Backbone as numpy.savetxt, mean C-alpha at the origin, in Angstrom:
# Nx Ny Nz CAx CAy CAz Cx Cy Cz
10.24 16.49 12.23 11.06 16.05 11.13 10.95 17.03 9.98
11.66 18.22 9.72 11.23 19.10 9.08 11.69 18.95 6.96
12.53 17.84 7.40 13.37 17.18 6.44 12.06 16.20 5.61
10.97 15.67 6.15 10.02 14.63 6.21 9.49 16.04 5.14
9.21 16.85 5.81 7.86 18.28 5.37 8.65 18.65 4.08
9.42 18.79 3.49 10.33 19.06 2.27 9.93 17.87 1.54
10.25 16.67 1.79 9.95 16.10 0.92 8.35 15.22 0.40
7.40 15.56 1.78 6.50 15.47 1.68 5.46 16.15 1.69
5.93 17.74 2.02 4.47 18.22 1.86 4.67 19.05 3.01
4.02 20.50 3.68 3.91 20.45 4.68 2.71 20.19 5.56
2.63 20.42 6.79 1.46 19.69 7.22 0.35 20.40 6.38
-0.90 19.46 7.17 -2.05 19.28 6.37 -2.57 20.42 7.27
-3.33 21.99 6.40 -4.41 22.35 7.69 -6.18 21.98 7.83
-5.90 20.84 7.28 -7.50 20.20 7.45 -7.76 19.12 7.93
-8.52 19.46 9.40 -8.80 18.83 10.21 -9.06 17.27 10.16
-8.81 16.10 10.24 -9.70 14.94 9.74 -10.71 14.64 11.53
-12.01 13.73 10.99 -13.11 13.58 12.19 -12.01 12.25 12.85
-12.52 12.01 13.91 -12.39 10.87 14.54 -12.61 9.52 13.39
-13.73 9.74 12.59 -14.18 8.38 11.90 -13.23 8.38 10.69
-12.82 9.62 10.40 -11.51 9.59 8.91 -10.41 8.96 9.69
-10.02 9.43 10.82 -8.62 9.06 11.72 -8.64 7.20 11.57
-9.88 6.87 11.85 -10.11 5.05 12.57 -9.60 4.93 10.85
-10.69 5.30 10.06 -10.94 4.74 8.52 -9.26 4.77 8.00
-8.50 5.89 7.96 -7.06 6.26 7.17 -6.49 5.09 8.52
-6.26 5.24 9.58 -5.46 4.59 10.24 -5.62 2.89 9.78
-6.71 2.34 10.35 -7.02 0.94 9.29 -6.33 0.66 7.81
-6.61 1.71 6.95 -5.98 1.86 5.62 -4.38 1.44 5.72
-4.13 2.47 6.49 -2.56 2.59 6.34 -1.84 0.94 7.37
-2.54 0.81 8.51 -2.23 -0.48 8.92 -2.31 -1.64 7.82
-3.21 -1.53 7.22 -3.02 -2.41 6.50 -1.91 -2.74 5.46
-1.57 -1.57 5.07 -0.18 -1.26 4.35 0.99 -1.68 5.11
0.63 -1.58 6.17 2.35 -1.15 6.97 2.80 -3.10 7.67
1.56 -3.65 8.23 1.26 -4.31 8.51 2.09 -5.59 7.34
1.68 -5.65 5.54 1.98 -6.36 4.88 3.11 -6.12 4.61
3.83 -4.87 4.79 5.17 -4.61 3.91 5.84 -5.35 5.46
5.62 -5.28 6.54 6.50 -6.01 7.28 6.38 -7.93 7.20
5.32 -8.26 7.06 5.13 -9.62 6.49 5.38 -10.19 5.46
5.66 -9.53 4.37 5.70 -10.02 2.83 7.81 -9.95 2.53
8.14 -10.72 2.40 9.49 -11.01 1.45 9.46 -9.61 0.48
10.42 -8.98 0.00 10.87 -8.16 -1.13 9.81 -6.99 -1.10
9.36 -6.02 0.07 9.12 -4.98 0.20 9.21 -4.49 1.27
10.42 -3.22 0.79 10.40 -2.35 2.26 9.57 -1.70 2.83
10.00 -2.20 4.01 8.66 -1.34 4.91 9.27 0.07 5.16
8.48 1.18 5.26 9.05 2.67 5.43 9.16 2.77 6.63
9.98 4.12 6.73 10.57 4.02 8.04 9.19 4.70 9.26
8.43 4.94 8.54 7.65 5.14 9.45 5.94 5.27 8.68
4.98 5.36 9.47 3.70 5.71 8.69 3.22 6.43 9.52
2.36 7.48 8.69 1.39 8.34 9.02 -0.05 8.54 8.41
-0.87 9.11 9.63 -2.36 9.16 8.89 -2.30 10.37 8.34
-1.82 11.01 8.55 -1.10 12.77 7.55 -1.65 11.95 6.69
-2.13 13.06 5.21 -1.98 13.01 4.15 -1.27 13.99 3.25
-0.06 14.06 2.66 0.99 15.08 2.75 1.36 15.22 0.88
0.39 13.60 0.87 0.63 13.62 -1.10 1.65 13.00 -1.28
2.19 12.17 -2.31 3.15 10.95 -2.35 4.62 11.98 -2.75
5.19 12.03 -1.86 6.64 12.09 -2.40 7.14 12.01 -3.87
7.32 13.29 -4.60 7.81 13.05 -6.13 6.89 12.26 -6.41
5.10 12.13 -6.27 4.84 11.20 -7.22 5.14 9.76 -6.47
5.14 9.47 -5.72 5.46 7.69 -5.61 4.83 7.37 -4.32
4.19 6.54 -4.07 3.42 6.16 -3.04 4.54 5.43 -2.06
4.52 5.80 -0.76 5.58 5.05 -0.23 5.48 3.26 -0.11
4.33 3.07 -0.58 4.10 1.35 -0.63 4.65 0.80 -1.99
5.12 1.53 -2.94 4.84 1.54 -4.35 6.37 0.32 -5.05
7.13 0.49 -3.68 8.65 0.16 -4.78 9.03 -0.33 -3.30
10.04 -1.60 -3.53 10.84 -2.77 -2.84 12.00 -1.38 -2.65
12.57 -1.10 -3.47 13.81 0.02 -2.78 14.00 0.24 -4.42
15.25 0.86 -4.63 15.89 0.78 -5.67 16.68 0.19 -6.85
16.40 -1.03 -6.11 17.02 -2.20 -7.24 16.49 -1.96 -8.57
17.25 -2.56 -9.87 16.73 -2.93 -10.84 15.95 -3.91 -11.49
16.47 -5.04 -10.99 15.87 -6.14 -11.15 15.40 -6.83 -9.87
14.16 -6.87 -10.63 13.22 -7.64 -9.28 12.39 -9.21 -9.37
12.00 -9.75 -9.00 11.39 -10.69 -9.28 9.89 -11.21 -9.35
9.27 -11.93 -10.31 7.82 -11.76 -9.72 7.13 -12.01 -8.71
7.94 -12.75 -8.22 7.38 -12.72 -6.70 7.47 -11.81 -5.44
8.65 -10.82 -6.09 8.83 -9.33 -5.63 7.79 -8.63 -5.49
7.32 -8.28 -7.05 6.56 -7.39 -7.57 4.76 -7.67 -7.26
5.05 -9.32 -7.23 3.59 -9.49 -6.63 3.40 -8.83 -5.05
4.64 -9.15 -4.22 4.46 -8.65 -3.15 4.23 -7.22 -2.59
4.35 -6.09 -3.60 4.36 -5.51 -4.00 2.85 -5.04 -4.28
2.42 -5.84 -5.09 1.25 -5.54 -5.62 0.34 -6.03 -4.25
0.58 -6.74 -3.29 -0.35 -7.31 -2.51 -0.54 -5.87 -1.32
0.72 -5.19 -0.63 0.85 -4.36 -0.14 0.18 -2.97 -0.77
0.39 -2.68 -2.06 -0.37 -1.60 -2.56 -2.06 -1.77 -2.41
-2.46 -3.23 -2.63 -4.03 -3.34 -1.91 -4.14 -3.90 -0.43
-3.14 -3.87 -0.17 -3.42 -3.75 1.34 -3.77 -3.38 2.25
-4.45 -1.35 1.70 -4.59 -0.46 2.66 -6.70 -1.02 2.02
-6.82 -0.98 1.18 -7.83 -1.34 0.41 -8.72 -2.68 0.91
-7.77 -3.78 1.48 -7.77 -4.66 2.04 -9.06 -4.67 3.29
-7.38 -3.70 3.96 -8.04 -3.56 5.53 -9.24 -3.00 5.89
-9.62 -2.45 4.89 -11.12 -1.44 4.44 -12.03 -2.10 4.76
-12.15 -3.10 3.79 -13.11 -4.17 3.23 -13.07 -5.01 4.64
-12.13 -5.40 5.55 -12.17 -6.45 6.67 -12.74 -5.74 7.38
-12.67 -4.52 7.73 -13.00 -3.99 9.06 -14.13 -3.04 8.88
-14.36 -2.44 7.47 -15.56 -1.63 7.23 -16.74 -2.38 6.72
-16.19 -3.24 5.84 -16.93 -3.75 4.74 -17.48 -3.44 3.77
-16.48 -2.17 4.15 -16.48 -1.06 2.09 -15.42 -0.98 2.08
-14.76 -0.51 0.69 -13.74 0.26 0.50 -14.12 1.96 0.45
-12.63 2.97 0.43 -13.04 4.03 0.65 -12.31 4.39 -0.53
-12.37 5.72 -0.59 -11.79 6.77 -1.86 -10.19 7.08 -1.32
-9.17 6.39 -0.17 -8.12 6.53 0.54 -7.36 5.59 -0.67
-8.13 4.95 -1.32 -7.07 3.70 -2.02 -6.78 4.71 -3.33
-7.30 5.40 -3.62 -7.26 5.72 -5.47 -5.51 6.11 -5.71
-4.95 6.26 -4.94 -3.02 6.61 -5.15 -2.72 4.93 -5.53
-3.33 4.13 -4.49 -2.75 2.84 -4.48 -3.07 2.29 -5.53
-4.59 2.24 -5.87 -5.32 1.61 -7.42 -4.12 1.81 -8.61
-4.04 3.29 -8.15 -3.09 3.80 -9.87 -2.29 3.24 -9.54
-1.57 3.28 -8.65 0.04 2.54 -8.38 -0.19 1.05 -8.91
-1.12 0.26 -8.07 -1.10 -0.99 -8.10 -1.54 -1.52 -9.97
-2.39 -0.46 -10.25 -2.91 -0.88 -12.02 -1.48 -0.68 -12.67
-0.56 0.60 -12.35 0.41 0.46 -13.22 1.03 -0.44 -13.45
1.59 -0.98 -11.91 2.25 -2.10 -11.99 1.94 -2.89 -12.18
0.69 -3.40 -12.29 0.27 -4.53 -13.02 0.13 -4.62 -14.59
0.10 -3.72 -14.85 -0.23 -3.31 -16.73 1.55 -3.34 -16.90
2.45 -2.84 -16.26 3.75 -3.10 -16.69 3.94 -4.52 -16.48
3.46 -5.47 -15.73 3.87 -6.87 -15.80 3.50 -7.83 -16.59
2.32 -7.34 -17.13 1.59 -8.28 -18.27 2.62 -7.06 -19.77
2.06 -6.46 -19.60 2.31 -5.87 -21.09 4.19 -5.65 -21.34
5.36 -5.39 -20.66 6.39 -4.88 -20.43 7.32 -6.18 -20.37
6.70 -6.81 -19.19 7.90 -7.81 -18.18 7.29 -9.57 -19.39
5.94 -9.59 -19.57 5.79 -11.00 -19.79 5.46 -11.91 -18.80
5.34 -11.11 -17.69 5.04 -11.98 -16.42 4.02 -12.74 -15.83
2.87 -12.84 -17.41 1.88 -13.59 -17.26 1.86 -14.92 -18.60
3.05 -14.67 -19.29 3.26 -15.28 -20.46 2.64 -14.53 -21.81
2.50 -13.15 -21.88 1.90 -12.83 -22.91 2.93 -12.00 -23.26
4.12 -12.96 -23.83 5.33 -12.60 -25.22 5.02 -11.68 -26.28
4.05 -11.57 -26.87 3.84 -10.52 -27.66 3.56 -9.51 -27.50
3.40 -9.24 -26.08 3.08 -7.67 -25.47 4.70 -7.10 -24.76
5.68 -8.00 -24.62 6.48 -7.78 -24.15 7.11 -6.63 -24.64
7.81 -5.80 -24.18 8.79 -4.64 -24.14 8.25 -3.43 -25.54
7.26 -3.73 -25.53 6.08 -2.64 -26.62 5.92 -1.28 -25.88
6.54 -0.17 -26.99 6.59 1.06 -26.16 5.38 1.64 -26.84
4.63 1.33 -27.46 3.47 2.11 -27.63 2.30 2.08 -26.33
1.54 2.81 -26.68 1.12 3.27 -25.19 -0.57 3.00 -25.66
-0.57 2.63 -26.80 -2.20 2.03 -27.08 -2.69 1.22 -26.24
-1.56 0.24 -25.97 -2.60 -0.68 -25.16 -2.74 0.04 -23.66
-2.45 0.52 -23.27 -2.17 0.98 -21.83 -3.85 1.80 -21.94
-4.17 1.63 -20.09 -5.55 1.95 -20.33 -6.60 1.32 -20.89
-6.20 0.53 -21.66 -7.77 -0.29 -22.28 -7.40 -1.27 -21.38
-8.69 -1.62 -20.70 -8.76 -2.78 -19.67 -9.32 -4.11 -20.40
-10.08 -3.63 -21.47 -10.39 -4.81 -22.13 -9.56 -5.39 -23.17
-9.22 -4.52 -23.60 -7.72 -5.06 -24.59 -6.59 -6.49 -24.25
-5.71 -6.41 -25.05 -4.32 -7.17 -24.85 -3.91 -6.81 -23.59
-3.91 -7.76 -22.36 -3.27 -7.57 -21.95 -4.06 -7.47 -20.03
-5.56 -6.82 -20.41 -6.18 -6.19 -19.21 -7.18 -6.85 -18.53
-7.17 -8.15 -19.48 -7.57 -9.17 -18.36 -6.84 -9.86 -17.46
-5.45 -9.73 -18.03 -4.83 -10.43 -16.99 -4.47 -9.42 -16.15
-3.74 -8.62 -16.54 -3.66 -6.97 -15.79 -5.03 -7.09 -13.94
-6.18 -6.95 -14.27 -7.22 -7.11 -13.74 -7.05 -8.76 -13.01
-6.70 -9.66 -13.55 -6.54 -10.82 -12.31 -5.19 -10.92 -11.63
-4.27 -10.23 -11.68 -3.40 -9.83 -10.83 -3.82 -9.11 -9.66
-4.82 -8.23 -10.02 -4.82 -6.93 -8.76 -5.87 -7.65 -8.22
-6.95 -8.81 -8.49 -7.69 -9.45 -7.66 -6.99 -10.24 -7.07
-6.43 -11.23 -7.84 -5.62 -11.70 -6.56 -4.46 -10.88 -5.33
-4.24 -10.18 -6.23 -3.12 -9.72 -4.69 -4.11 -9.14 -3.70
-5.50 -8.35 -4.23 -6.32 -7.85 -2.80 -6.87 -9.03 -2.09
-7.19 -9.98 -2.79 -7.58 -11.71 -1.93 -6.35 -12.18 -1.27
-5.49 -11.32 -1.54 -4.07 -12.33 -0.87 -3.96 -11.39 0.35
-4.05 -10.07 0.36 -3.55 -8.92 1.10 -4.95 -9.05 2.17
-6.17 -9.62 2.02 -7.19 -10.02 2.21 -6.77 -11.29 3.64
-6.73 -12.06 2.70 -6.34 -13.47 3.38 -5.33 -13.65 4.49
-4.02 -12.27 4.11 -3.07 -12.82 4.92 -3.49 -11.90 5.85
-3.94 -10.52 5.69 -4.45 -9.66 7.05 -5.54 -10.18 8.36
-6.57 -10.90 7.46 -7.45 -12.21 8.32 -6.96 -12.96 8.78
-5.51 -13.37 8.63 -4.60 -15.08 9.18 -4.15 -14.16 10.49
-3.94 -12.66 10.25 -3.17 -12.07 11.85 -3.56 -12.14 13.16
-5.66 -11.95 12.60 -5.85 -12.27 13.64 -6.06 -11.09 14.44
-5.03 -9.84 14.01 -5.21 -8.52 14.76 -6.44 -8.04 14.59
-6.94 -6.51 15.19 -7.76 -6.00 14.92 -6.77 -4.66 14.37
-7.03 -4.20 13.00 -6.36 -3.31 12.68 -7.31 -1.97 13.20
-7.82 -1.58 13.79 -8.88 -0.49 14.04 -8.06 0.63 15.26
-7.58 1.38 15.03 -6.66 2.11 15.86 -7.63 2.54 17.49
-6.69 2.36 18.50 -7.65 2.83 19.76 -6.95 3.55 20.64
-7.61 4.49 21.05 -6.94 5.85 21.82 -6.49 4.96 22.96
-5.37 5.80 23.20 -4.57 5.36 24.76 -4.55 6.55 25.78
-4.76 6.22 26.94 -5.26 7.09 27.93 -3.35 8.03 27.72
-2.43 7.53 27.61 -1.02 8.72 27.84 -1.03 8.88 26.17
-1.89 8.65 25.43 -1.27 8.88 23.77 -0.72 7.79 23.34
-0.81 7.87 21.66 0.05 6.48 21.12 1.23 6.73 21.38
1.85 7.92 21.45 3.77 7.65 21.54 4.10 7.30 23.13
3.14 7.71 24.01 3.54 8.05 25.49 4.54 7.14 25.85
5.39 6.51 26.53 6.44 5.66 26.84 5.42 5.53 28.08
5.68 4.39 28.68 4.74 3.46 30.43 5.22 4.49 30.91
5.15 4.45 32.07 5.42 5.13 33.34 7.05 3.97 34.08
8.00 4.84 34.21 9.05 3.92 34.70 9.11 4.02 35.77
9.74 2.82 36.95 9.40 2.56 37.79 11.05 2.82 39.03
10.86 3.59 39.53 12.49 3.66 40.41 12.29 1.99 41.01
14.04 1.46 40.48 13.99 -0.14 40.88 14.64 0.04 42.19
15.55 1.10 42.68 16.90 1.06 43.08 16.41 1.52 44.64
15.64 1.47 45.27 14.76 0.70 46.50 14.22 -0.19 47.09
């Protein structure tokens, strides 16, 4: 997809181990996994354990599509998928890794735009304020609630990845993950 390498990067020439492959693959299942379960976020058209660097800046978990107006139950979903790769960490490692820090920023922005911007926690007086003081202070106006948004959506992204039931832990296949079965002549 040489069209993919333009807008993402071209390939990577550094090797990842077997244990980065399981660790990023888990990560990214976990991502890919919620954006197909959750209402009001697209799932991308595809995922990779590449790391190629976010497109212009934007994490492909980061945005429902291009709409303008979204809803909070959008944006939560949203926010649950951006800790989703973070999620799957914690279920299957029982750490998190340094793979989330694109998602953290993504997921803090959007949460600091919903308390401070949207009002979406009821705090009217922070609403549509273009100064940029409060932004970044976690303890300030605004960053406690900021901060119980992104816990709950990783307890949610948490909760609903544990309800699947899957094992998100990627496992080699004797023909490869793309290989197609072996087809069978019927017409004998």
């Amino acid at each position: 997809w040489p069209f993919a390498w333009v807008l993402a990067g071209t390939r990577s020439a550094r090797l990842m181990s077997d244990e980065e492959k399981e660790l990023v693959g888990v990560h990214e299942a976990g991502h890919a996994l919620l954006s197909v379960l959750l209402r009001g976020v697209q799932p991308p058209s595809r995922v990779s354990i590449v790391n190629r660097g976010a497109a212009f800046g934007r994490s492909p978990w980061s945005t429902a599509d291009d709409r303008e107006v979204l809803t909070k139950r959008e944006l939560m979903a949203q926010l649950i998928v951006l800790m989703g790769g973070r999620a799957a960490e914690m279920q299957v490692f029982g750490q998190p890794s340094t793979r989330a820090e694109d998602d953290l920023e993504h997921a803090a922005d959007l949460a600091r735009r919903m308390v401070e911007r949207l009002a979406m926690t009821g705090r009217f007086e922070l609403a549509g304020r273009e100064d940029e003081g409060v932004r970044g202070n976690d303890d300030g106006e605004g960053g406690k609630e900021g901060r119980e948004l992104l816990e709950k959506a990783e307890q949610a992204a948490r909760t609903i990845l544990g309800a699947t039931g899957g094992d998100l832990r990627t496992s080699p296949h004797p023909r490869g993950p793309t290989a197609p079965p072996p087809q069978r002549d019927r017409t004998t």
